[in-house]
Short mmCIF file of C-alpha atoms in Angstrom, two decimals:
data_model
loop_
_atom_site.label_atom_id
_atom_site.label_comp_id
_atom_site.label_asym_id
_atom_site.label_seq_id
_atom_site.Cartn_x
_atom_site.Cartn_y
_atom_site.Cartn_z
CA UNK A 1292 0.00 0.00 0.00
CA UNK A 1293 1.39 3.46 -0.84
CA UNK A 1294 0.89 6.08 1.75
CA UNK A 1295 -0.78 8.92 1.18
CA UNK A 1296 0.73 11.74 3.01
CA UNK A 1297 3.93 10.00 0.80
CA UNK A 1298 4.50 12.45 -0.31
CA UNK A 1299 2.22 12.01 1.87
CA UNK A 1300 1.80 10.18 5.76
CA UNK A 1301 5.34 10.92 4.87
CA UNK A 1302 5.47 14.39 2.16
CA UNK A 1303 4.63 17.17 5.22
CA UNK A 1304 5.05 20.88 5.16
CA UNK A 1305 8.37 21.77 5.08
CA UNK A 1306 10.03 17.84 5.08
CA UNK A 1307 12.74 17.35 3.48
CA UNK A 1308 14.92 14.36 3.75
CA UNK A 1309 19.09 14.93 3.05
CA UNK A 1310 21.27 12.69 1.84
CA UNK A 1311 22.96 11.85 5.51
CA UNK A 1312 19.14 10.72 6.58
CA UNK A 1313 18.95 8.56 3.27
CA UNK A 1314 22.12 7.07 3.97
CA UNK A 1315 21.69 6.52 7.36
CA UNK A 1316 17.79 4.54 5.92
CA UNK A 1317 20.40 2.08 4.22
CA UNK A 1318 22.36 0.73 7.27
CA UNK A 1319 20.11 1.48 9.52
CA UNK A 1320 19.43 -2.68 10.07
CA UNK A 1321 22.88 -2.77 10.67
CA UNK A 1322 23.53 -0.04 12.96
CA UNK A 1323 20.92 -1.05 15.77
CA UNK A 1324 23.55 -3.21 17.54
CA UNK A 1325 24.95 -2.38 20.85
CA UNK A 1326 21.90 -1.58 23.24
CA UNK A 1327 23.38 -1.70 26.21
CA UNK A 1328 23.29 -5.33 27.48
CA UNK A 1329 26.74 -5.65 28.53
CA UNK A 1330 25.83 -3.25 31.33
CA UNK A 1331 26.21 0.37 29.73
CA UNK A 1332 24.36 2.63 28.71
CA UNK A 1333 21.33 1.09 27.07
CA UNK A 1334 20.54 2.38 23.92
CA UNK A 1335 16.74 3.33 22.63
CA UNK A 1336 16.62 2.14 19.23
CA UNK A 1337 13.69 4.40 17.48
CA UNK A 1338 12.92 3.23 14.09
CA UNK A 1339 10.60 6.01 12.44
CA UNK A 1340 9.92 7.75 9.03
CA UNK A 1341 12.12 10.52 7.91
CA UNK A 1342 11.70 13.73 9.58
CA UNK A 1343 14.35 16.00 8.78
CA UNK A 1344 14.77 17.83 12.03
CA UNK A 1345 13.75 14.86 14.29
CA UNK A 1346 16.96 14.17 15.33
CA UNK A 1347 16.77 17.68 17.19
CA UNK A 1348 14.09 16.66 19.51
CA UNK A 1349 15.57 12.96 19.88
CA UNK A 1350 19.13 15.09 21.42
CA UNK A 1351 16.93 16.85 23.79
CA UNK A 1352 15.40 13.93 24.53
CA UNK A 1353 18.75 12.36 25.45
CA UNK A 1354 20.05 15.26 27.89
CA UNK A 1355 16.84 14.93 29.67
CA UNK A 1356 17.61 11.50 29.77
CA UNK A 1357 21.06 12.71 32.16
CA UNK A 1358 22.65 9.21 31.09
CA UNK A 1359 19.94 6.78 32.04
CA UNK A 1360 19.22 5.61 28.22
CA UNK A 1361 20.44 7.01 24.93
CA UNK A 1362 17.48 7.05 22.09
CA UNK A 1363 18.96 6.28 18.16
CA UNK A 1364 17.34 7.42 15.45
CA UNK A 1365 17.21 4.85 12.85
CA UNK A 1366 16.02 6.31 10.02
CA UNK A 1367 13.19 3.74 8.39
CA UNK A 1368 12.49 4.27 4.27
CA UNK A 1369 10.54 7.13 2.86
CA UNK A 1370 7.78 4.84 1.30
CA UNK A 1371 5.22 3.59 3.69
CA UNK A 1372 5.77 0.42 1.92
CA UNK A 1373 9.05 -0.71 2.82
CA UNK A 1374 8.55 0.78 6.10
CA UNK A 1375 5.90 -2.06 6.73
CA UNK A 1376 7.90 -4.96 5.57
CA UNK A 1377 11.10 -4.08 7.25
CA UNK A 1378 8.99 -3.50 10.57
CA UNK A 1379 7.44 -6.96 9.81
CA UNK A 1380 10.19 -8.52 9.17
CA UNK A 1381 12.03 -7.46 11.90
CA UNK A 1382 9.60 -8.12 14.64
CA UNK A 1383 7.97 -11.57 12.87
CA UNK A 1384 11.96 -12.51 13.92
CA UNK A 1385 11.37 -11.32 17.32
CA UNK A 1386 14.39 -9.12 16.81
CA UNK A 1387 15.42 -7.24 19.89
CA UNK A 1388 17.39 -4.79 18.61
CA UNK A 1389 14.04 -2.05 17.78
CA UNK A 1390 12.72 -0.48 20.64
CA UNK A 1391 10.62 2.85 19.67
CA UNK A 1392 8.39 2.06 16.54
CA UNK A 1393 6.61 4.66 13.90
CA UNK A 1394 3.79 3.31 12.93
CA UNK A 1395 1.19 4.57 10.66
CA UNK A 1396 -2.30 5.04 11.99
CA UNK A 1397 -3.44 1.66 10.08
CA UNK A 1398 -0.81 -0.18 11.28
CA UNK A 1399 -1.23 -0.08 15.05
CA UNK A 1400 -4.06 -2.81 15.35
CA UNK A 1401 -2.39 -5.54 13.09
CA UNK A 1402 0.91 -5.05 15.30
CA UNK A 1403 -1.18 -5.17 18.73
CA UNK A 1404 -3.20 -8.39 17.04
CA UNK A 1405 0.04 -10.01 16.35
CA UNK A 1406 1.74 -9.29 19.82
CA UNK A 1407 4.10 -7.20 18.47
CA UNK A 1408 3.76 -4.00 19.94
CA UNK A 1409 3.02 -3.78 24.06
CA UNK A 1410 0.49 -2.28 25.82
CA UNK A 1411 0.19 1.18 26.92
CA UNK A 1412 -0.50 0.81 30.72
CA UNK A 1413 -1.29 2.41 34.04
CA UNK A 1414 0.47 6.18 34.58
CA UNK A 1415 2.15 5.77 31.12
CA UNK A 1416 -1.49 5.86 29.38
CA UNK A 1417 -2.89 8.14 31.58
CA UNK A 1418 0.34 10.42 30.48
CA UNK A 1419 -0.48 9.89 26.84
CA UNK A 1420 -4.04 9.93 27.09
CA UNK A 1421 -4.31 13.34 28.70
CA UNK A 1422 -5.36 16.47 26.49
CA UNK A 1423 -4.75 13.95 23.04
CA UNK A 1424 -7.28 14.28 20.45
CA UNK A 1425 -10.05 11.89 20.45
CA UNK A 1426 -9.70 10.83 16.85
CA UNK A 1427 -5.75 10.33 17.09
CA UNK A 1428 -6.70 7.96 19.97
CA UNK A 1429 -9.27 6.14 18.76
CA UNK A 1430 -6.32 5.07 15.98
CA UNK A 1431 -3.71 3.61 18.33
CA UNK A 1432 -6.18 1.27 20.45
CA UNK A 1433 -6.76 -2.17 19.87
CA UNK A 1434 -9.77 -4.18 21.88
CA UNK A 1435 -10.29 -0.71 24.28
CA UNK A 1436 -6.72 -1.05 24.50
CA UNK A 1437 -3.98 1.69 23.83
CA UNK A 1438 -1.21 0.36 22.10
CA UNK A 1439 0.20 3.73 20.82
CA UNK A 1440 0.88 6.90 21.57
CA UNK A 1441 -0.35 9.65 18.50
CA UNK A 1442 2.47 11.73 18.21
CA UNK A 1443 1.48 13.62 14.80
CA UNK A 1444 -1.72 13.38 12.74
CA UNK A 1445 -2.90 15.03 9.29
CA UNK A 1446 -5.97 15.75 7.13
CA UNK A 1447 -6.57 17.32 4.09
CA UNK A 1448 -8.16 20.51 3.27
CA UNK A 1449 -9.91 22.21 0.84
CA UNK A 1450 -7.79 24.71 -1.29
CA UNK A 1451 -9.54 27.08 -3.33
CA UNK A 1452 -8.73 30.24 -5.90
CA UNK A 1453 -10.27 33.69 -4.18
CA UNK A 1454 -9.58 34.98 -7.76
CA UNK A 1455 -12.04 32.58 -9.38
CA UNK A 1456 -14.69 31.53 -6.42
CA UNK A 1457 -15.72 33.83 -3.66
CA UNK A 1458 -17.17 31.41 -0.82
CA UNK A 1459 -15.68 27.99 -0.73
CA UNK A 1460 -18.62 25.06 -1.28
CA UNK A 1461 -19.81 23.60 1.46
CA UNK A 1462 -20.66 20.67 -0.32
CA UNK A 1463 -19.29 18.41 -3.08
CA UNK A 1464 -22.59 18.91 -4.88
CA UNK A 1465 -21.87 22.76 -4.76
CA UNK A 1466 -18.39 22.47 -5.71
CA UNK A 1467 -18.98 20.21 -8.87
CA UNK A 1468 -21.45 23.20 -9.86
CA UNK A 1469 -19.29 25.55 -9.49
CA UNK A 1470 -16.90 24.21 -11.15
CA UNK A 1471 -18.94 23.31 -14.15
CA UNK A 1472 -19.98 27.17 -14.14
CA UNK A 1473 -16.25 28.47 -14.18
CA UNK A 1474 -15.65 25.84 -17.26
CA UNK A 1475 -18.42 27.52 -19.09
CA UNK A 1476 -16.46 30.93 -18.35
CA UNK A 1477 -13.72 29.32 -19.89
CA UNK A 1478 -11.73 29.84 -16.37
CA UNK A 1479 -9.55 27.54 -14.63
CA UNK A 1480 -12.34 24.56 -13.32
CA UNK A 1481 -10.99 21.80 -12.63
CA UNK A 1482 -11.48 19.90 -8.93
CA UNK A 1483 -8.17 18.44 -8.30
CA UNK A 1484 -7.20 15.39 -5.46
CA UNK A 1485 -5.88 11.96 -5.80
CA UNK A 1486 -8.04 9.09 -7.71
CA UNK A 1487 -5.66 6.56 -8.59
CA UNK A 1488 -5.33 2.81 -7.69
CA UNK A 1489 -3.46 3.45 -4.28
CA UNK A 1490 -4.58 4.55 -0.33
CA UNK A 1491 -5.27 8.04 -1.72
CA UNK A 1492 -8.36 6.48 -3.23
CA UNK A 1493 -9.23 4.60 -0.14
CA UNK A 1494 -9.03 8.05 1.97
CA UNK A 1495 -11.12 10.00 -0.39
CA UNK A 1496 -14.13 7.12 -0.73
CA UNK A 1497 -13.64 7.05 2.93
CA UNK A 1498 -14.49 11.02 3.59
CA UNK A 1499 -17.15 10.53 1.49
CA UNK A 1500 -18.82 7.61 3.36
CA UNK A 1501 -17.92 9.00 6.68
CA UNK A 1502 -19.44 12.28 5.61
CA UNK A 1503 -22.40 10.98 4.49
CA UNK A 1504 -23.16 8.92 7.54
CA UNK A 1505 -22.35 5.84 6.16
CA UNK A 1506 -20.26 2.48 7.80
CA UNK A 1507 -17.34 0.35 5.23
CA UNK A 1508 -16.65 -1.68 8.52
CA UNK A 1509 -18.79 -2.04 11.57
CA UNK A 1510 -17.20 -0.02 15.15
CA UNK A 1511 -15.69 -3.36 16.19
CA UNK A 1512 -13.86 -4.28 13.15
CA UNK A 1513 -15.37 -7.33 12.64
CA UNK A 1514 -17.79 -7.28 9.88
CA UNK A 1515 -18.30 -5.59 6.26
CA UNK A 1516 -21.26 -2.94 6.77
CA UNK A 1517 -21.27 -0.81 3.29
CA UNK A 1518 -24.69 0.58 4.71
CA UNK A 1519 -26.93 3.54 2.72
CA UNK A 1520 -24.40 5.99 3.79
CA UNK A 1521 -21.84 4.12 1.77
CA UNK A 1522 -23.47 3.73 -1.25
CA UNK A 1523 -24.96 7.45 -1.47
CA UNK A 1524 -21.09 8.14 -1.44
CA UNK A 1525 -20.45 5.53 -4.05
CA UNK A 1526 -22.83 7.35 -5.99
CA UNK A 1527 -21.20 10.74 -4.93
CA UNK A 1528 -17.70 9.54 -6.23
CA UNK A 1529 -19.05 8.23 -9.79
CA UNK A 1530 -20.61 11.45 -10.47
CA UNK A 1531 -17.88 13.76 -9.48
CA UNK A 1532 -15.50 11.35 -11.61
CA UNK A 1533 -18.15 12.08 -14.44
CA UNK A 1534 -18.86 15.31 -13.71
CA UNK A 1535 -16.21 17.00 -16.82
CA UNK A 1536 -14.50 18.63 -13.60
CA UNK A 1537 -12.01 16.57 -12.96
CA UNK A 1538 -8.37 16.17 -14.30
CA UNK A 1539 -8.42 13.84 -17.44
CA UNK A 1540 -5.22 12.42 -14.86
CA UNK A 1541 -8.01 11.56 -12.08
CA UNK A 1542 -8.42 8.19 -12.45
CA UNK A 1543 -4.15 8.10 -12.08
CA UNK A 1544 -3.85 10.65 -9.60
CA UNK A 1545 -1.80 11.07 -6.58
CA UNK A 1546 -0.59 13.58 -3.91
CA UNK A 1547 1.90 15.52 -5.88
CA UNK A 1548 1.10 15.36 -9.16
CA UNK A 1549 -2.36 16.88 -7.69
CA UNK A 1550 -0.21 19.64 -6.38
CA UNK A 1551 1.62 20.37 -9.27
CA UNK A 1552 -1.23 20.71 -11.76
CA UNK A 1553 -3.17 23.02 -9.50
CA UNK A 1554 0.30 24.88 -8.99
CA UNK A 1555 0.18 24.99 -12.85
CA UNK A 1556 -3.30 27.17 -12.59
CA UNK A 1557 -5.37 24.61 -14.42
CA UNK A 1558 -7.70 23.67 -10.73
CA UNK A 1559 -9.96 26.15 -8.87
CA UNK A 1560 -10.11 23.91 -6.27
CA UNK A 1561 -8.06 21.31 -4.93
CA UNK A 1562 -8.11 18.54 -1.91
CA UNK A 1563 -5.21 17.53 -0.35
CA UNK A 1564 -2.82 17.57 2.45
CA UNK A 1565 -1.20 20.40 3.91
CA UNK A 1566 2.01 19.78 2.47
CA UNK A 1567 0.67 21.75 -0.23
CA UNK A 1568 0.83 24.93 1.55
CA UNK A 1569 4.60 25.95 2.21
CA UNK A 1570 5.02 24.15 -1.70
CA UNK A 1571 2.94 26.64 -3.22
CA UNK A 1572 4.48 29.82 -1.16
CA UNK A 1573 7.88 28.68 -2.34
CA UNK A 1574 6.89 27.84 -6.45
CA UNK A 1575 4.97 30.32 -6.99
CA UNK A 1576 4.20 33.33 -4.28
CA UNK A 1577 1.72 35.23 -7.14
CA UNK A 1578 -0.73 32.14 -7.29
CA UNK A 1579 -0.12 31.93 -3.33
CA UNK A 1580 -1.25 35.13 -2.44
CA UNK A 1581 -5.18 33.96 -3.99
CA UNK A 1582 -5.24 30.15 -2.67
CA UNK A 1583 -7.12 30.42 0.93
CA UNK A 1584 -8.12 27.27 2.77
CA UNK A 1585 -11.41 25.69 3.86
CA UNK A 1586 -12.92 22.27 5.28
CA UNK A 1587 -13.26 19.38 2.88
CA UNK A 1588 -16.86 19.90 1.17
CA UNK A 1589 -19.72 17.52 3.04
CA UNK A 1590 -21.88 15.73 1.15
CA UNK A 1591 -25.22 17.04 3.24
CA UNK A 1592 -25.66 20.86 2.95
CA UNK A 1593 -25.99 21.47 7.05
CA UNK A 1594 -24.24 18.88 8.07
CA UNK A 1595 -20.26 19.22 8.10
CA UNK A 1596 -17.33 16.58 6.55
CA UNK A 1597 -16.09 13.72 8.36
CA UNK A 1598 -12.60 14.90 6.88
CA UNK A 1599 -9.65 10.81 6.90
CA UNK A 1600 -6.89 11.52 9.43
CA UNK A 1601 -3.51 10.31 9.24
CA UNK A 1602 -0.81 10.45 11.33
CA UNK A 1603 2.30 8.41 13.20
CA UNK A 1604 1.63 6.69 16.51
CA UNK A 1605 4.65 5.45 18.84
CA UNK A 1606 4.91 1.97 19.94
CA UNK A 1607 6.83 0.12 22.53
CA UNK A 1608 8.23 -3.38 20.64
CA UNK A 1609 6.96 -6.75 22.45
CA UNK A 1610 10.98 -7.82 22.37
CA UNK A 1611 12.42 -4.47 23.30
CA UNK A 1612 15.01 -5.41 26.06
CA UNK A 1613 14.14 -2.12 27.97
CA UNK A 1614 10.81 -1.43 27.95
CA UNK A 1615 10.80 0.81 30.96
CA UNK A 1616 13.09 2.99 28.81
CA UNK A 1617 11.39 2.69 25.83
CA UNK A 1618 8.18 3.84 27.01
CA UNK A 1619 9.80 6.91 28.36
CA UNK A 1620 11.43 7.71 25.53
CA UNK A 1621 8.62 7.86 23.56
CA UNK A 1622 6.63 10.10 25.94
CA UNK A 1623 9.20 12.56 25.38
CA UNK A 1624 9.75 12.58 21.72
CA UNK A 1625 6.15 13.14 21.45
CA UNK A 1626 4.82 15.64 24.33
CA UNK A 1627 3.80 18.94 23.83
CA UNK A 1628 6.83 20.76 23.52
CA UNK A 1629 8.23 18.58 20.92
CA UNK A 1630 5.11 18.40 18.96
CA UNK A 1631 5.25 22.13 18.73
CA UNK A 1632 9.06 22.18 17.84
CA UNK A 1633 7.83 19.38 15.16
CA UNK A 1634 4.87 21.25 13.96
CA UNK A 1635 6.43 24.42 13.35
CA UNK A 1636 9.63 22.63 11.77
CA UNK A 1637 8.60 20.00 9.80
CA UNK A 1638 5.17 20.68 9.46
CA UNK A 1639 3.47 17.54 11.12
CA UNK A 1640 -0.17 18.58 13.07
CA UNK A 1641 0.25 18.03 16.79
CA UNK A 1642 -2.56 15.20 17.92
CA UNK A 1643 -2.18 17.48 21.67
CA UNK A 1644 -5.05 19.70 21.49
CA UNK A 1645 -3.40 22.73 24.13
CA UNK A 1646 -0.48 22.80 20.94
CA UNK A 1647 -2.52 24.69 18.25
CA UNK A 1648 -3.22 27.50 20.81
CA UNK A 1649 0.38 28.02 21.16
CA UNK A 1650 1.21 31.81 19.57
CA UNK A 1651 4.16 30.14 17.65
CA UNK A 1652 1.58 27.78 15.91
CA UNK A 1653 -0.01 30.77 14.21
CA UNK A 1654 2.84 31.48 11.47
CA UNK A 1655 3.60 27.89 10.60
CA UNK A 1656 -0.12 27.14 10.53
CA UNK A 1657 -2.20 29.95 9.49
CA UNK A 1658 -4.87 26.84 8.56
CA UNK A 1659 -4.75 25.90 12.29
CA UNK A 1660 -8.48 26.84 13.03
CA UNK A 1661 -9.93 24.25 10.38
CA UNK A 1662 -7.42 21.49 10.70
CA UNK A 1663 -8.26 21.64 14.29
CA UNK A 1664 -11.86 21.50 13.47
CA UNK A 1665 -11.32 19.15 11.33
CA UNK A 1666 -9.46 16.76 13.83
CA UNK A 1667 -12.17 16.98 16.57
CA UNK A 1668 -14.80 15.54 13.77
CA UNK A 1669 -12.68 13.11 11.72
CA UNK A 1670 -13.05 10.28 10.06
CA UNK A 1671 -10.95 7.32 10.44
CA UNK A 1672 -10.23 4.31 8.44
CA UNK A 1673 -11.48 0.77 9.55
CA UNK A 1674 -9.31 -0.55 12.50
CA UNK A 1675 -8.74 -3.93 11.99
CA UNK A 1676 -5.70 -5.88 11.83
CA UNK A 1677 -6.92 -7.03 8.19
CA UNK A 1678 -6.65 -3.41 7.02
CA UNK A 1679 -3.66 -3.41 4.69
CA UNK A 1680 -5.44 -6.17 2.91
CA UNK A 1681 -8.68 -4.21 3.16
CA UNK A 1682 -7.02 -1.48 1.62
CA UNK A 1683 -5.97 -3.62 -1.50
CA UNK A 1684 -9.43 -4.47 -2.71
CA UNK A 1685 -11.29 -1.59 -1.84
CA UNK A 1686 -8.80 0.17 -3.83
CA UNK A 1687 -8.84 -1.74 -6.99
CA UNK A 1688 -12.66 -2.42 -6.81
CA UNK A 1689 -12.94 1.58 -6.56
CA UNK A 1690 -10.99 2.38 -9.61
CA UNK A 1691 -11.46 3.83 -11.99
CA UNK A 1692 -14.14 5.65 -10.09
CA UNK A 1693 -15.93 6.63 -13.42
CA UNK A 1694 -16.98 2.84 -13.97
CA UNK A 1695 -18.81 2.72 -10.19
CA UNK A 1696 -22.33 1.47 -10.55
CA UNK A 1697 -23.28 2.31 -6.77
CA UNK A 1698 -25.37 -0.34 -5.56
CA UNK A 1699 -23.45 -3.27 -7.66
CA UNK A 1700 -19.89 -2.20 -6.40
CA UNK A 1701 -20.97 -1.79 -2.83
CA UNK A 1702 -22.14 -5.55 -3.42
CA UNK A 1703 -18.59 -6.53 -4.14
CA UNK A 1704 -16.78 -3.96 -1.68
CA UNK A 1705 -19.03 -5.97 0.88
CA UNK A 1706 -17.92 -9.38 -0.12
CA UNK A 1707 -14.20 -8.11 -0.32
CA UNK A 1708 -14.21 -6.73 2.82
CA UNK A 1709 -15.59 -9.46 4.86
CA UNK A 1710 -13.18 -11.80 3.36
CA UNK A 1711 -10.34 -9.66 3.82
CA UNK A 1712 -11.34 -9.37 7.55
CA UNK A 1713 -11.04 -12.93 7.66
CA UNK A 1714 -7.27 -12.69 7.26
CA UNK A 1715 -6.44 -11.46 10.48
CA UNK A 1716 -3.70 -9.18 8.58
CA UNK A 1717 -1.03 -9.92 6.01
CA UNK A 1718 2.38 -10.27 6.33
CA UNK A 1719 4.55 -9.34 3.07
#
């Protein structure tokens, strides 16, 4: 499964990855070695995505520390991908040499369902639990159990041209109108975001559902739903793919090709990330200055979005040899101070609620307000342990979203679905 902040859970505001952090991806399976059993210092291994000024917080993490532990940053690959399988790998080997774990939001139930990953506990949850967003949460338990700590999340926004539109839509409905109004105009028109065989897809269907009241996968994670709410958003999808407002690149479509093309002045509007932001202020300041930003369209006029979060949640590994450390560790790469210094550096959205009303969040994230609103009414994608494999067939039955018939396809997602919950999860 590609990621979609990959960009995307992994292209943020302001990331950029150097060539010392890429080389340091490469041996990082070599360089965990040496944590501390022979009575030292033990050493924190912390396998996570790259953030290029992570490393920052990890040294102030270590002089906090005063010599008890010393965290490592091993630096996993930039795909989401690979990411998985070396995690999987790794800890289907009971490897004790990874301590601190990144995960994805849909990752953290298949780990916990596999015993890989231990549970967040007594003063340690309370710790993490306090003043975190609900939605964040709800992604890193497992059976009403916490099993992560959210340290970022993300959602997209709505980014529209003041020049060409004067309100942005509240709906989808309203947007595909307007849209087809600007065409006749013979303005820029076109409604960009990501339709292409890949998570992207999965994330958009599942704003749409979400927004429309509708269940993929009952609250328990157990069975296929696809209820009304799901269809009417089936039937949303096919007509905005049919609509003539779209790219003719929808149907291949992904985070930063999407970017580019609106960055090109061909879109009006475009949904995405907020990567997007700091991209467009740096390629092109003119086109900047008349892009403002606004919650995802709903798909009920009264009735707001249920906008897909992502995000990174820490996790304690079932064969770390210090666990006591480990869990420590990760409080402090991820409390409020260093989500700030993280937010405002590399662009990630704090999942500590008491962070956005900080006055140095206000530069950095002049779209604070409506992410934040966003966040405290999100959407989140099924938690089950089968969800990478519920991820492949919903997105190939989904594409090309032009060729949806609503009622027959949610017929099939619901067949997929149930039998990809029957796999427990999938190891590559």
């Amino acid at each position: 499964m590609t990621d979609p902040e990959a960009p995307g859970h992994r292209r943020r505001p302001g990331v950029r990855v150097g060539a010392a952090a890429a080389a340091l991806a490469l041996v990082a399976p070599l360089a965990a070695c040496g944590s501390g059993d022979d009575g030292g210092t033990p050493t924190i291994n912390l396998y996570y995505p790259p953030e290029q000024n992570l490393q920052q917080v990890v040294d102030d993490c270590n002089a906090q520390a005063g010599g008890r532990y010393t965290i490592a940053y091993r630096v996993l690959p930039r795909q989401a991908d690979d990411q998985r399988v070396q995690l999987v790998r790794r800890l289907a080997a009971e490897d004790s040499g990874m301590d601190v774990l990144g995960l994805d939001v849909t990752w953290t139930q298949e780990f916990a369902s596999a015993n890989w990953i231990r549970e967040w506990t007594g003063q340690d949850r309370a710790e993490v639990e306090q003043g975190t967003l609900a939605g964040p949460l709800d992604t890193a338990r497992y059976e009403n159990r916490l099993y992560g700590a959210p340290k970022n999340t993300n959602v997209q926004l709505l980014w529209y041209r003041t020049d060409l539109v004067a309100q942005p839509p509240a709906t989808w409905d309203e947007m595909i109108s307007a849209a087809q109004e600007l065409k006749r105009q013979g303005k820029p028109y076109q409604v960009l975001t990501m339709g292409a065989q890949y998570e992207g897809l999965v994330v958009l269907y599942n704003t749409l559902a979400a927004s429309a009241g509708g269940k993929i996968v009952s609250d328990d994670g157990r069975q296929a739903v696809m209820d009304e709410g799901a269809v009417r958003a089936l039937d949303l999808l096919k007509r905005f793919a049919t609509s003539g407002v779209t790219s003719p690149s929808f149907s291949n479509a992904t985070e930063d090709p999407v970017r580019l093309e609106f960055q090109s002045g061909n879109g009006a509007f475009q949904v995405n990330w907020p990567f997007v932001y700091p991209a467009l202020q740096e390629a092109d300041p003119a086109l900047a200055q008349k892009v403002r930003w606004a919650r995802v369209p709903g798909v009920d006029a009264g009735t707001p979005s249920r906008v897909t979060i992502g995000g990174i949640n820490l996790a304690v590994s079932a064969y770390s040899r210090h666990p006591a450390e480990s869990f420590e560790a990760a409080k402090c790469l991820r409390n409020a101070e260093h989500q700030k210094f993280s937010a405002v550096n590399d662009g990630v959205p704090p999942t500590i609620e008491k962070v956005y009303d900080d006055p140095e969040m206000a530069e950095a994230y002049p779209m604070k307000e409506t992410i934040l609103a966003e966040l405290k009414e999100p959407a989140v994608r099924p938690l089950s342990p089968a969800y990478q494999s519920i991820s492949t067939v919903m997105s190939a039955i989904l594409s090309p979203p032009s060729a949806i018939d609503p009622q027959r396809t949610a017929d099939e997602l619901r067949q997929a679905v149930a039998a990809a919950l029957e796999s427990k999860g999938v190891l590559p």
